[in-house]
CSV table of C-alpha atoms and ligand atoms in Angstrom, one decimal:
chain,number,residue,atom,x,y,z
A,1,MET,CA,-44.8,25.3,-60.8
A,2,GLY,CA,-42.3,26.4,-58.2
A,3,ALA,CA,-40.4,23.7,-56.2
A,4,ILE,CA,-41.5,23.3,-52.6
A,5,GLN,CA,-39.1,24.7,-50.1
A,6,ALA,CA,-38.3,23.6,-46.5
A,7,LEU,CA,-40.4,25.6,-44.0
A,8,ARG,CA,-39.0,28.7,-42.3
A,9,GLY,CA,-37.1,27.8,-39.2
A,10,THR,CA,-36.3,24.3,-40.4
A,11,ARG,CA,-33.0,23.2,-41.9
A,12,ASP,CA,-31.6,20.4,-44.0
A,13,ILE,CA,-28.5,18.9,-42.5
A,14,LEU,CA,-26.3,17.8,-45.4
A,15,PRO,CA,-23.7,15.0,-45.3
A,16,GLU,CA,-20.9,17.5,-44.9
A,17,GLU,CA,-22.4,18.8,-41.7
A,18,ILE,CA,-23.5,15.4,-40.4
A,19,VAL,CA,-19.9,14.6,-39.5
A,20,TYR,CA,-20.2,17.2,-36.7
A,21,TRP,CA,-23.5,15.8,-35.5
A,22,GLN,CA,-22.1,12.3,-35.3
A,23,ARG,CA,-19.1,13.5,-33.5
A,24,VAL,CA,-21.2,15.3,-30.9
A,25,GLU,CA,-23.5,12.3,-30.5
A,26,ALA,CA,-20.6,9.8,-30.2
A,27,THR,CA,-18.8,12.0,-27.6
A,28,ALA,CA,-22.0,12.4,-25.6
A,29,ARG,CA,-22.8,8.7,-25.8
A,30,ASP,CA,-19.3,7.8,-24.7
A,31,ILE,CA,-19.0,10.3,-21.8
A,32,LEU,CA,-22.6,9.7,-20.5
A,33,GLY,CA,-22.2,5.9,-20.9
A,34,ARG,CA,-19.2,5.9,-18.7
A,35,ALA,CA,-21.2,7.8,-16.1
A,36,ALA,CA,-23.9,5.0,-16.2
A,37,TYR,CA,-26.4,7.1,-18.1
A,38,ARG,CA,-28.8,5.1,-20.3
A,39,GLU,CA,-30.4,6.4,-23.5
A,40,ILE,CA,-34.1,6.8,-23.7
A,41,ARG,CA,-36.4,7.7,-26.6
A,42,THR,CA,-39.8,9.1,-26.0
A,43,PRO,CA,-42.4,10.2,-28.6
A,44,ILE,CA,-42.0,13.4,-30.5
A,45,PHE,CA,-45.7,14.4,-29.9
A,46,GLU,CA,-47.5,14.1,-26.6
A,47,GLU,CA,-50.8,15.3,-25.0
A,48,THR,CA,-50.7,19.1,-24.8
A,49,ALA,CA,-51.6,18.9,-21.1
A,50,LEU,CA,-48.2,17.3,-20.4
A,51,PHE,CA,-46.4,20.4,-21.4
A,52,GLU,CA,-48.9,22.8,-19.9
A,53,ARG,CA,-48.3,21.1,-16.6
A,54,GLY,CA,-44.7,20.2,-17.1
A,55,ILE,CA,-43.4,23.5,-18.4
A,56,GLY,CA,-46.0,25.8,-17.0
A,57,GLU,CA,-48.7,27.9,-18.6
A,58,ALA,CA,-47.0,31.2,-17.7
A,59,THR,CA,-43.9,30.4,-19.7
A,60,ASP,CA,-43.1,31.7,-23.2
A,61,VAL,CA,-42.8,28.1,-24.4
A,62,VAL,CA,-46.3,27.1,-23.4
A,63,GLY,CA,-47.9,30.6,-23.9
A,64,LYS,CA,-46.5,31.3,-27.4
A,65,GLU,CA,-44.2,28.7,-28.8
A,66,MET,CA,-45.9,25.4,-29.0
A,67,TYR,CA,-47.1,23.6,-32.2
A,68,THR,CA,-50.4,22.4,-31.0
A,69,PHE,CA,-53.1,20.6,-33.1
A,70,SER,CA,-55.9,18.2,-32.9
A,71,SER,CA,-55.6,15.0,-34.7
A,72,ARG,CA,-58.3,13.0,-36.5
A,73,GLY,CA,-60.7,11.5,-34.1
A,74,GLU,CA,-58.4,12.0,-31.1
A,75,LYS,CA,-60.0,13.5,-28.0
A,76,HIS,CA,-56.8,15.0,-26.7
A,77,SER,CA,-55.1,18.1,-28.0
A,78,ILE,CA,-51.6,17.2,-29.2
A,79,THR,CA,-48.3,19.1,-29.2
A,80,LEU,CA,-45.0,18.6,-30.8
A,81,ARG,CA,-42.5,18.4,-28.0
A,82,PRO,CA,-40.9,21.8,-27.3
A,83,GLU,CA,-38.3,20.2,-24.9
A,84,GLY,CA,-37.4,16.8,-23.6
A,85,THR,CA,-37.8,16.8,-19.8
A,86,ALA,CA,-41.6,16.6,-19.7
A,87,GLY,CA,-41.7,13.5,-21.9
A,88,VAL,CA,-38.9,11.7,-20.0
A,89,VAL,CA,-40.7,12.4,-16.7
A,90,ARG,CA,-44.0,11.2,-18.1
A,91,CYS,CA,-42.3,8.0,-19.2
A,92,PHE,CA,-40.5,7.7,-15.8
A,93,ILE,CA,-43.9,7.8,-14.1
A,94,GLN,CA,-45.9,5.7,-16.7
A,95,GLN,CA,-43.3,3.0,-16.9
A,96,GLY,CA,-42.8,2.9,-13.2
A,97,LEU,CA,-39.0,3.5,-13.5
A,98,TYR,CA,-39.0,4.7,-9.9
A,99,SER,CA,-39.7,1.1,-8.7
A,100,GLN,CA,-36.2,0.1,-9.9
A,101,GLY,CA,-34.9,2.1,-6.9
A,102,GLY,CA,-31.8,4.3,-6.8
A,103,ALA,CA,-31.4,7.2,-9.2
A,104,GLN,CA,-32.3,6.8,-12.8
A,105,ARG,CA,-29.7,8.4,-15.0
A,106,LEU,CA,-31.2,8.9,-18.5
A,107,TRP,CA,-30.2,10.8,-21.6
A,108,TYR,CA,-31.9,11.6,-24.9
A,109,THR,CA,-31.3,13.4,-28.1
A,110,GLY,CA,-33.8,14.4,-30.9
A,111,PRO,CA,-35.7,17.2,-32.5
A,112,MET,CA,-37.7,19.8,-30.5
A,113,PHE,CA,-40.2,22.3,-31.9
A,114,ARG,CA,-40.9,25.9,-30.9
A,115,TYR,CA,-42.7,28.6,-32.8
A,116,GLU,CA,-40.0,31.3,-32.6
A,117,ARG,CA,-38.5,34.0,-34.8
A,118,PRO,CA,-35.8,32.1,-36.7
A,119,GLN,CA,-32.3,33.5,-36.6
A,120,ALA,CA,-28.7,32.1,-36.3
A,121,GLY,CA,-28.9,29.5,-33.5
A,122,ARG,CA,-32.7,29.8,-33.1
A,123,GLN,CA,-34.9,27.6,-35.2
A,124,ARG,CA,-38.4,26.2,-35.1
A,125,GLN,CA,-37.2,22.6,-35.4
A,126,PHE,CA,-34.0,22.3,-33.4
A,127,HIS,CA,-32.3,19.5,-31.6
A,128,GLN,CA,-31.1,18.9,-28.1
A,129,ILE,CA,-29.1,16.4,-26.2
A,130,GLY,CA,-30.2,16.2,-22.6
A,131,VAL,CA,-29.7,14.3,-19.4
A,132,GLU,CA,-32.1,13.7,-16.4
A,133,ALA,CA,-30.9,12.3,-13.2
A,134,ILE,CA,-34.1,11.4,-11.4
A,135,GLY,CA,-34.3,10.2,-7.8
A,136,SER,CA,-31.5,11.9,-5.9
A,137,SER,CA,-31.5,15.1,-3.9
A,138,ASP,CA,-27.8,14.8,-3.2
A,139,PRO,CA,-25.9,17.9,-4.2
A,140,ARG,CA,-23.4,15.5,-5.8
A,141,ALA,CA,-26.0,14.8,-8.4
A,142,ASP,CA,-26.1,18.6,-9.3
A,143,ALA,CA,-22.3,18.7,-9.5
A,144,GLU,CA,-22.2,15.5,-11.5
A,145,VAL,CA,-24.5,16.6,-14.2
A,146,ILE,CA,-22.7,20.0,-14.5
A,147,ALA,CA,-19.4,18.1,-14.7
A,148,LEU,CA,-20.7,15.9,-17.5
A,149,ALA,CA,-21.9,18.8,-19.6
A,150,SER,CA,-18.5,20.4,-19.1
A,151,ASP,CA,-16.7,17.2,-20.0
A,152,ILE,CA,-18.7,16.9,-23.2
A,153,LEU,CA,-18.0,20.4,-24.3
A,154,GLN,CA,-14.4,20.1,-23.4
A,155,ALA,CA,-13.9,16.8,-25.2
A,156,LEU,CA,-15.3,18.5,-28.3
A,157,GLY,CA,-12.5,21.1,-28.0
A,158,LEU,CA,-14.7,24.1,-27.2
A,159,LYS,CA,-13.1,27.1,-25.6
A,160,ASN,CA,-14.3,30.5,-24.2
A,161,LEU,CA,-17.2,28.9,-22.3
A,162,GLN,CA,-18.7,30.5,-19.2
A,163,LEU,CA,-20.6,28.5,-16.6
A,164,ASP,CA,-23.1,30.6,-14.5
A,165,ILE,CA,-24.8,29.1,-11.5
A,166,ASN,CA,-27.4,30.1,-9.0
A,167,SER,CA,-29.8,28.7,-6.5
A,168,VAL,CA,-33.5,29.4,-6.5
A,169,GLY,CA,-33.9,27.7,-3.2
A,170,ASN,CA,-36.9,25.7,-2.2
A,171,ARG,CA,-40.6,26.7,-2.4
A,172,GLU,CA,-40.6,28.8,0.8
A,173,ASP,CA,-37.4,30.6,-0.1
A,174,ARG,CA,-38.8,31.5,-3.4
A,175,LEU,CA,-42.1,32.7,-2.0
A,176,ALA,CA,-40.3,35.1,0.3
A,177,TYR,CA,-38.1,36.3,-2.6
A,178,ARG,CA,-41.0,36.7,-4.9
A,179,GLN,CA,-42.6,39.1,-2.5
A,180,ALA,CA,-39.3,41.1,-2.1
A,181,LEU,CA,-38.9,41.2,-5.9
A,182,VAL,CA,-42.5,42.4,-6.5
A,183,ASP,CA,-42.0,45.1,-3.8
A,184,TYR,CA,-38.8,46.3,-5.6
A,185,LEU,CA,-40.2,46.2,-9.1
A,186,THR,CA,-43.7,47.7,-8.6
A,187,PRO,CA,-42.5,51.3,-8.5
A,188,TYR,CA,-40.8,50.7,-11.9
A,189,LYS,CA,-43.8,49.0,-13.4
A,190,GLU,CA,-44.5,51.6,-16.1
A,191,GLU,CA,-40.8,51.4,-17.3
A,192,LEU,CA,-40.8,47.6,-17.7
A,193,ASP,CA,-41.4,46.1,-21.1
A,194,PRO,CA,-45.0,44.9,-21.7
A,195,ASP,CA,-44.2,41.2,-21.2
A,196,SER,CA,-42.5,42.0,-17.9
A,197,GLN,CA,-45.4,44.2,-16.7
A,198,ASP,CA,-47.6,41.2,-17.4
A,199,ARG,CA,-45.3,38.9,-15.5
A,200,LEU,CA,-45.2,41.1,-12.4
A,201,SER,CA,-48.3,39.5,-11.1
A,202,ARG,CA,-48.1,36.1,-12.8
A,203,ASN,CA,-44.4,35.1,-12.8
A,204,PRO,CA,-42.2,37.9,-11.5
A,205,LEU,CA,-38.9,35.9,-11.3
A,206,ARG,CA,-39.0,35.6,-15.1
A,207,ILE,CA,-38.6,39.4,-15.3
A,208,LEU,CA,-35.0,38.9,-14.3
A,209,ASP,CA,-34.1,37.2,-17.6
A,210,SER,CA,-35.9,39.6,-19.8
A,211,LYS,CA,-33.9,40.5,-22.9
A,212,ASN,CA,-35.2,44.1,-22.8
A,213,GLU,CA,-32.5,46.7,-22.1
A,214,ARG,CA,-34.3,49.0,-19.7
A,215,THR,CA,-35.8,46.0,-17.9
A,216,GLN,CA,-32.3,44.5,-17.5
A,217,GLU,CA,-31.1,47.8,-16.1
A,218,ILE,CA,-33.9,47.8,-13.5
A,219,ALA,CA,-33.3,44.2,-12.7
A,220,LEU,CA,-29.6,44.9,-11.9
A,221,GLY,CA,-30.8,46.7,-8.8
A,222,ALA,CA,-33.2,44.0,-7.6
A,223,PRO,CA,-32.5,42.1,-4.4
A,224,SER,CA,-30.6,38.9,-4.8
A,225,ILE,CA,-32.3,35.6,-4.3
A,226,LEU,CA,-29.2,34.3,-2.6
A,227,GLU,CA,-30.1,36.5,0.4
A,228,TYR,CA,-33.5,34.7,0.7
A,229,LEU,CA,-32.2,31.2,0.9
A,230,GLY,CA,-33.0,29.3,4.0
A,231,GLU,CA,-30.5,27.1,5.9
A,232,GLU,CA,-31.2,23.9,3.9
A,233,SER,CA,-30.9,25.6,0.5
A,234,ARG,CA,-27.8,27.5,1.5
A,235,ARG,CA,-26.1,24.3,2.6
A,236,HIS,CA,-27.1,22.5,-0.6
A,237,PHE,CA,-25.8,25.3,-2.7
A,238,GLN,CA,-22.6,25.6,-0.7
A,239,ARG,CA,-21.9,21.9,-1.3
A,240,VAL,CA,-22.5,22.1,-5.0
A,241,GLN,CA,-20.0,25.0,-5.2
A,242,GLN,CA,-17.5,23.2,-3.1
A,243,MET,CA,-17.6,20.1,-5.3
A,244,LEU,CA,-17.4,22.2,-8.6
A,245,GLY,CA,-14.3,23.7,-7.1
A,246,ASP,CA,-12.9,20.3,-6.2
A,247,LEU,CA,-13.6,19.1,-9.8
A,248,GLY,CA,-11.7,22.1,-11.1
A,249,ILE,CA,-14.7,23.6,-12.8
A,250,ASN,CA,-14.8,27.4,-13.0
A,251,TYR,CA,-18.1,29.1,-12.5
A,252,ARG,CA,-19.6,32.5,-11.9
A,253,LEU,CA,-22.4,33.2,-9.4
A,254,ASN,CA,-25.3,34.8,-11.2
A,255,PRO,CA,-28.2,35.6,-8.9
A,256,ARG,CA,-30.3,36.8,-11.9
A,257,LEU,CA,-30.2,33.3,-13.4
A,258,VAL,CA,-33.7,32.0,-12.4
A,259,ARG,CA,-36.5,29.7,-13.4
A,260,GLY,CA,-39.9,31.0,-12.7
A,261,LEU,CA,-41.7,27.8,-11.9
A,262,ASP,CA,-42.6,26.2,-8.6
A,263,TYR,CA,-41.1,22.9,-9.3
A,264,TYR,CA,-37.6,24.3,-10.1
A,265,THR,CA,-35.6,24.2,-6.9
A,266,HIS,CA,-32.0,24.8,-5.8
A,267,THR,CA,-29.4,24.8,-8.5
A,268,ALA,CA,-29.9,26.5,-11.8
A,269,PHE,CA,-27.1,26.8,-14.4
A,270,GLU,CA,-26.3,27.9,-17.9
A,271,ILE,CA,-23.2,27.5,-20.1
A,272,GLN,CA,-22.7,30.4,-22.6
A,273,SER,CA,-20.2,30.9,-25.3
A,274,GLU,CA,-18.5,34.2,-26.2
A,275,ASP,CA,-18.4,33.0,-29.9
A,276,LEU,CA,-22.1,32.7,-30.5
A,277,GLY,CA,-23.4,36.3,-30.7
A,278,ALA,CA,-27.0,36.9,-29.5
A,279,GLN,CA,-27.9,33.2,-29.0
A,280,ALA,CA,-25.1,32.6,-26.6
A,281,THR,CA,-26.5,29.8,-24.3
A,282,VAL,CA,-25.4,26.4,-25.3
A,283,CYS,CA,-26.6,24.5,-22.3
A,284,GLY,CA,-29.2,25.2,-19.7
A,285,GLY,CA,-30.3,23.1,-16.7
A,286,GLY,CA,-31.0,22.7,-13.1
A,287,ARG,CA,-32.8,20.9,-10.3
A,288,TYR,CA,-36.5,20.3,-10.5
A,289,ASP,CA,-37.5,18.5,-7.3
A,290,GLY,CA,-41.2,19.2,-7.7
A,291,LEU,CA,-41.8,18.1,-11.3
A,292,VAL,CA,-42.4,14.4,-11.0
A,293,GLU,CA,-45.0,15.0,-8.4
A,294,GLU,CA,-46.5,17.8,-10.4
A,295,LEU,CA,-47.0,15.3,-13.3
A,296,GLY,CA,-48.7,12.8,-11.0
A,297,GLY,CA,-45.8,10.6,-9.9
A,298,PRO,CA,-44.4,10.0,-6.4
A,299,ALA,CA,-42.5,13.0,-5.0
A,300,THR,CA,-39.0,12.5,-6.5
A,301,PRO,CA,-36.1,14.9,-6.7
A,302,ALA,CA,-34.3,15.4,-10.1
A,303,VAL,CA,-31.7,17.4,-11.9
A,304,GLY,CA,-30.8,17.7,-15.6
A,305,TRP,CA,-29.8,19.9,-18.5
A,306,ALA,CA,-30.2,20.3,-22.2
A,307,ILE,CA,-27.6,21.2,-24.8
A,308,GLY,CA,-28.8,23.0,-28.0
A,309,MET,CA,-27.2,21.0,-30.8
A,310,GLU,CA,-27.4,23.7,-33.5
A,311,ARG,CA,-25.5,26.2,-31.3
A,312,LEU,CA,-23.0,23.6,-30.5
A,313,ILE,CA,-22.5,22.7,-34.1
A,314,ILE,CA,-22.0,26.4,-35.0
A,315,LEU,CA,-19.2,26.5,-32.5
A,316,LEU,CA,-17.6,23.3,-33.8
A,317,GLN,CA,-17.7,24.6,-37.3
A,318,GLN,CA,-15.5,27.6,-36.1
A,319,LEU,CA,-12.9,25.0,-35.1
A,320,GLN,CA,-11.1,22.5,-37.2
A,321,LYS,CA,-13.1,20.6,-39.7
A,322,PRO,CA,-13.3,16.9,-38.9
A,323,PRO,CA,-12.1,14.6,-41.8
A,324,LEU,CA,-14.8,13.2,-44.0
A,325,PRO,CA,-15.0,9.4,-43.9
A,326,VAL,CA,-13.3,8.1,-47.1
A,327,VAL,CA,-13.9,4.8,-48.9
A,328,ASP,CA,-11.4,2.0,-49.4
A,329,PHE,CA,-12.3,1.1,-53.0
A,330,TYR,CA,-14.0,2.8,-55.8
A,331,VAL,CA,-15.3,0.2,-58.3
A,332,VAL,CA,-15.5,1.2,-61.9
A,333,SER,CA,-17.1,-1.0,-64.6
A,334,ARG,CA,-18.5,-0.9,-68.1
A,335,GLY,CA,-20.1,-3.6,-70.3
A,336,ASP,CA,-22.9,-6.1,-69.9
A,337,ARG,CA,-20.8,-8.8,-68.3
A,338,ALA,CA,-18.7,-6.4,-66.2
A,339,GLU,CA,-21.4,-4.4,-64.6
A,340,PRO,CA,-23.2,-7.1,-62.6
A,341,GLU,CA,-19.8,-8.6,-61.8
A,342,ALA,CA,-18.8,-5.2,-60.3
A,343,LEU,CA,-21.8,-5.2,-58.0
A,344,LEU,CA,-20.9,-8.8,-56.8
A,345,LEU,CA,-17.3,-7.7,-56.2
A,346,ALA,CA,-18.4,-4.6,-54.2
A,347,GLN,CA,-20.7,-6.7,-52.0
A,348,LYS,CA,-17.9,-9.2,-51.4
A,349,LEU,CA,-15.5,-6.5,-50.3
A,350,ARG,CA,-18.1,-4.9,-48.0
A,351,ARG,CA,-18.8,-8.3,-46.4
A,352,LEU,CA,-15.1,-8.6,-45.7
A,353,GLY,CA,-15.3,-5.2,-43.9
A,354,PHE,CA,-14.0,-2.9,-46.6
A,355,SER,CA,-15.9,0.1,-47.7
A,356,ALA,CA,-16.6,0.2,-51.5
A,357,ASP,CA,-18.3,2.8,-53.6
A,358,LEU,CA,-19.8,1.3,-56.8
A,359,ASP,CA,-20.0,3.7,-59.8
A,360,LEU,CA,-23.5,3.1,-61.2
A,361,SER,CA,-23.2,5.5,-64.2
A,362,GLY,CA,-22.2,3.0,-66.9
A,363,SER,CA,-20.5,6.0,-68.5
A,364,ALA,CA,-17.1,6.0,-70.4
A,365,PHE,CA,-14.2,4.7,-68.3
A,366,GLY,CA,-12.5,8.2,-68.5
A,367,LYS,CA,-15.5,9.8,-66.7
A,368,GLN,CA,-15.6,7.1,-64.1
A,369,PHE,CA,-11.8,7.4,-63.4
A,370,LYS,CA,-12.3,11.1,-62.8
A,371,ARG,CA,-14.9,10.4,-60.2
A,372,ALA,CA,-12.6,7.7,-58.7
A,373,ASP,CA,-9.9,10.3,-58.3
A,374,ARG,CA,-12.2,12.8,-56.6
A,375,SER,CA,-13.7,10.2,-54.3
A,376,GLY,CA,-10.6,10.1,-52.1
A,377,ALA,CA,-10.7,6.3,-52.2
A,378,GLY,CA,-7.5,4.4,-51.5
A,379,ALA,CA,-7.7,2.3,-54.6
A,380,CYS,CA,-9.8,1.9,-57.7
A,381,LEU,CA,-10.9,-1.5,-59.1
A,382,VAL,CA,-11.6,-1.6,-62.8
A,383,LEU,CA,-13.8,-4.2,-64.5
A,384,GLY,CA,-14.4,-4.4,-68.3
A,385,ASP,CA,-16.0,-7.3,-70.0
A,386,ALA,CA,-12.6,-8.9,-70.7
A,387,GLU,CA,-11.8,-8.8,-66.9
A,388,ALA,CA,-15.2,-10.2,-66.1
A,389,GLU,CA,-14.6,-13.0,-68.6
A,390,SER,CA,-11.3,-14.0,-67.0
A,391,GLN,CA,-12.5,-13.3,-63.4
A,392,THR,CA,-9.7,-10.7,-62.9
A,393,VAL,CA,-9.7,-7.0,-62.0
A,394,GLN,CA,-7.4,-4.0,-62.5
A,395,LEU,CA,-6.3,-2.8,-59.1
A,396,LYS,CA,-5.0,0.8,-59.2
A,397,TRP,CA,-3.6,2.6,-56.1
A,398,LEU,CA,-4.8,6.1,-56.5
A,399,ALA,CA,-2.1,7.9,-54.6
A,400,THR,CA,0.7,6.5,-56.7
A,401,GLY,CA,-1.0,5.4,-59.9
A,402,GLU,CA,0.5,1.9,-59.5
A,403,GLN,CA,-1.6,-0.6,-61.3
A,404,SER,CA,-1.8,-4.3,-61.8
A,405,ALA,CA,-4.2,-7.0,-62.9
A,406,ILE,CA,-5.2,-9.5,-60.2
A,407,ALA,CA,-7.5,-12.5,-60.0
A,408,ILE,CA,-10.7,-11.6,-58.1
A,409,ALA,CA,-10.3,-14.7,-55.9
A,410,GLU,CA,-6.8,-13.7,-55.1
A,411,LEU,CA,-7.8,-10.1,-54.3
A,412,LEU,CA,-10.4,-11.4,-51.8
A,413,GLU,CA,-7.9,-13.8,-50.2
A,414,LYS,CA,-5.4,-11.0,-49.6
A,415,ALA,CA,-7.8,-8.9,-47.4
A,416,ASP,CA,-5.3,-8.5,-44.6
A,417,GLU,CA,-2.5,-7.3,-46.9
A,418,LEU,CA,-4.9,-4.9,-48.7
A,419,ARG,CA,-6.0,-3.5,-45.4
A,420,ARG,CA,-2.4,-2.8,-44.4
A,421,ARG,CA,-1.8,-1.0,-47.7
A,422,LEU,CA,-4.9,1.0,-47.5
A,423,ASP,CA,-3.9,2.1,-44.0
A,424,ALA,CA,-0.4,3.0,-45.2
A,425,ALA,CA,-1.8,5.0,-48.2
A,426,ARG,CA,-4.2,6.9,-45.8
A,427,ALA,CA,-1.4,7.7,-43.4
A,428,ALA,CA,0.8,9.0,-46.2
A,429,GLN,CA,-2.1,11.3,-47.2
A,430,GLY,CA,-2.2,12.6,-43.6
A,431,GLY,CA,-5.8,11.3,-43.1
A,432,VAL,CA,-7.1,9.3,-40.2
B,501,ATP,P1,-33.2,30.9,-25.1
B,501,ATP,O1,-33.2,31.9,-24.0
B,501,ATP,O2,-32.0,31.0,-26.0
B,501,ATP,O3,-34.5,31.0,-25.8
B,501,ATP,P2,-34.3,28.7,-23.6
B,501,ATP,O4,-34.1,29.2,-22.2
B,501,ATP,O5,-35.6,28.9,-24.2
B,501,ATP,O6,-33.1,29.5,-24.5
B,501,ATP,P3,-34.0,26.0,-22.9
B,501,ATP,O7,-35.5,25.7,-22.9
B,501,ATP,O8,-33.3,26.0,-21.6
B,501,ATP,O9,-33.7,27.3,-23.7
B,501,ATP,O10,-33.3,24.9,-23.8
B,501,ATP,C1,-31.9,24.5,-23.7
B,501,ATP,C2,-31.0,24.8,-24.9
B,501,ATP,O11,-31.7,24.5,-26.1
B,501,ATP,C3,-30.8,26.3,-25.0
B,501,ATP,O12,-29.7,26.7,-24.2
B,501,ATP,C4,-30.4,26.4,-26.5
B,501,ATP,O13,-29.0,26.0,-26.7
B,501,ATP,C5,-31.3,25.4,-27.1
B,501,ATP,N1,-32.4,26.0,-27.7
B,501,ATP,C6,-33.6,26.4,-27.1
B,501,ATP,N2,-34.4,26.9,-28.0
B,501,ATP,C7,-33.8,26.8,-29.2
B,501,ATP,C8,-34.2,27.2,-30.6
B,501,ATP,N3,-35.4,27.7,-30.9
B,501,ATP,N4,-33.3,26.9,-31.6
B,501,ATP,C9,-32.1,26.4,-31.3
B,501,ATP,N5,-31.7,26.0,-30.1
B,501,ATP,C10,-32.5,26.2,-29.0
B,502,MG,MG1,-36.4,30.2,-25.5
């Protein structure tokens, strides 16, 4: 019988790759924490209606990409979350987080699910880190979230990034623009790709981010939404740009960067990388002043973004490899008395704050020594039955080969000295 394989569009993330993930998570946690963001974890599946209302039925995500199912005896249809915002806003409303006053700054990370054609940087189970700043309409909130995304990507050492920004105005602005866009596109209707033809009546703004070449050509000549912004929207956008400038963040105005849904307002932005090929967008976000109300909460402005983890990791892997964490001690043992003693020793070392890798093979000492050498440990501890009997251990420094017998009790008492020697050995190897 053939072995079962992981499903198409899903990936195993092996320990060698996890170091990148942990670095991204630690960097985000640090930078967001210093900006008073608090982490939030919401369920991975929710009632389907949440996404239908929260993302919009006319979008690709809801129309074609959701994993939806019915569950034993449940009256609701259930969907694996395709993104994080809807769940966070549902939680914000359900848990009454608005009653705490002020803006709620929240961040999350976790898996998302979309039925898509898998390719590099596009999977069916993928991961995002996202932020939502809920409760402020101040343009400083827009600039702040953009600055935080930029700080995270910079702290990770990424280069060749491009920030595009736009404003989709408020509801009235967009209504006026929508009409102008339909008037412009209608004569070209037959030349648009089938999806875009369909969107012409349902969601014409989305046509602007069609990936079809001819449609893109036509879109180039479309009127710009920036010309349809009213006074309030124009001022909001001006201030966001002013502050990005003050923060030293480079951006490009891209009037074709739009979101088709009514609750998206004002600022929209995207960060792309030149080094990613077709799936270039690492981070997408914007303001969604209408969403909380749309989902049944009190009218509350909000702004946020999501970073695609897999795309970010692809970029990090093109840069320098982070060092693998190495252990302090590799514990080798053989013999009926020695083996349980070795476990005891490893546990005692761990409780003292060292890391210790215990060889469980029981194989010949020679084989275990080879594994000790490959482990990258600072030192090897060797226990045979004779050592166990006399409560001693052979301590071998792997970089120099220097070896001596030492009483176990003495070894444990010398923790500080051992720590200094391990640090020195590591520094000599050029590690961290
Ligand atoms: P795209 O145009 O690439 O499909 P999107 O507009 O659907 O992106 P968003 O919903 O804005 O993407 O999600 C934010 C980020 O999440 C994207 O910029 C991307 O980095 C990442 N992302 C989205 N879908 C996937 C996927 N299927 N696989 C991997 N990453 C994804
Ligand atoms: Mg998509």
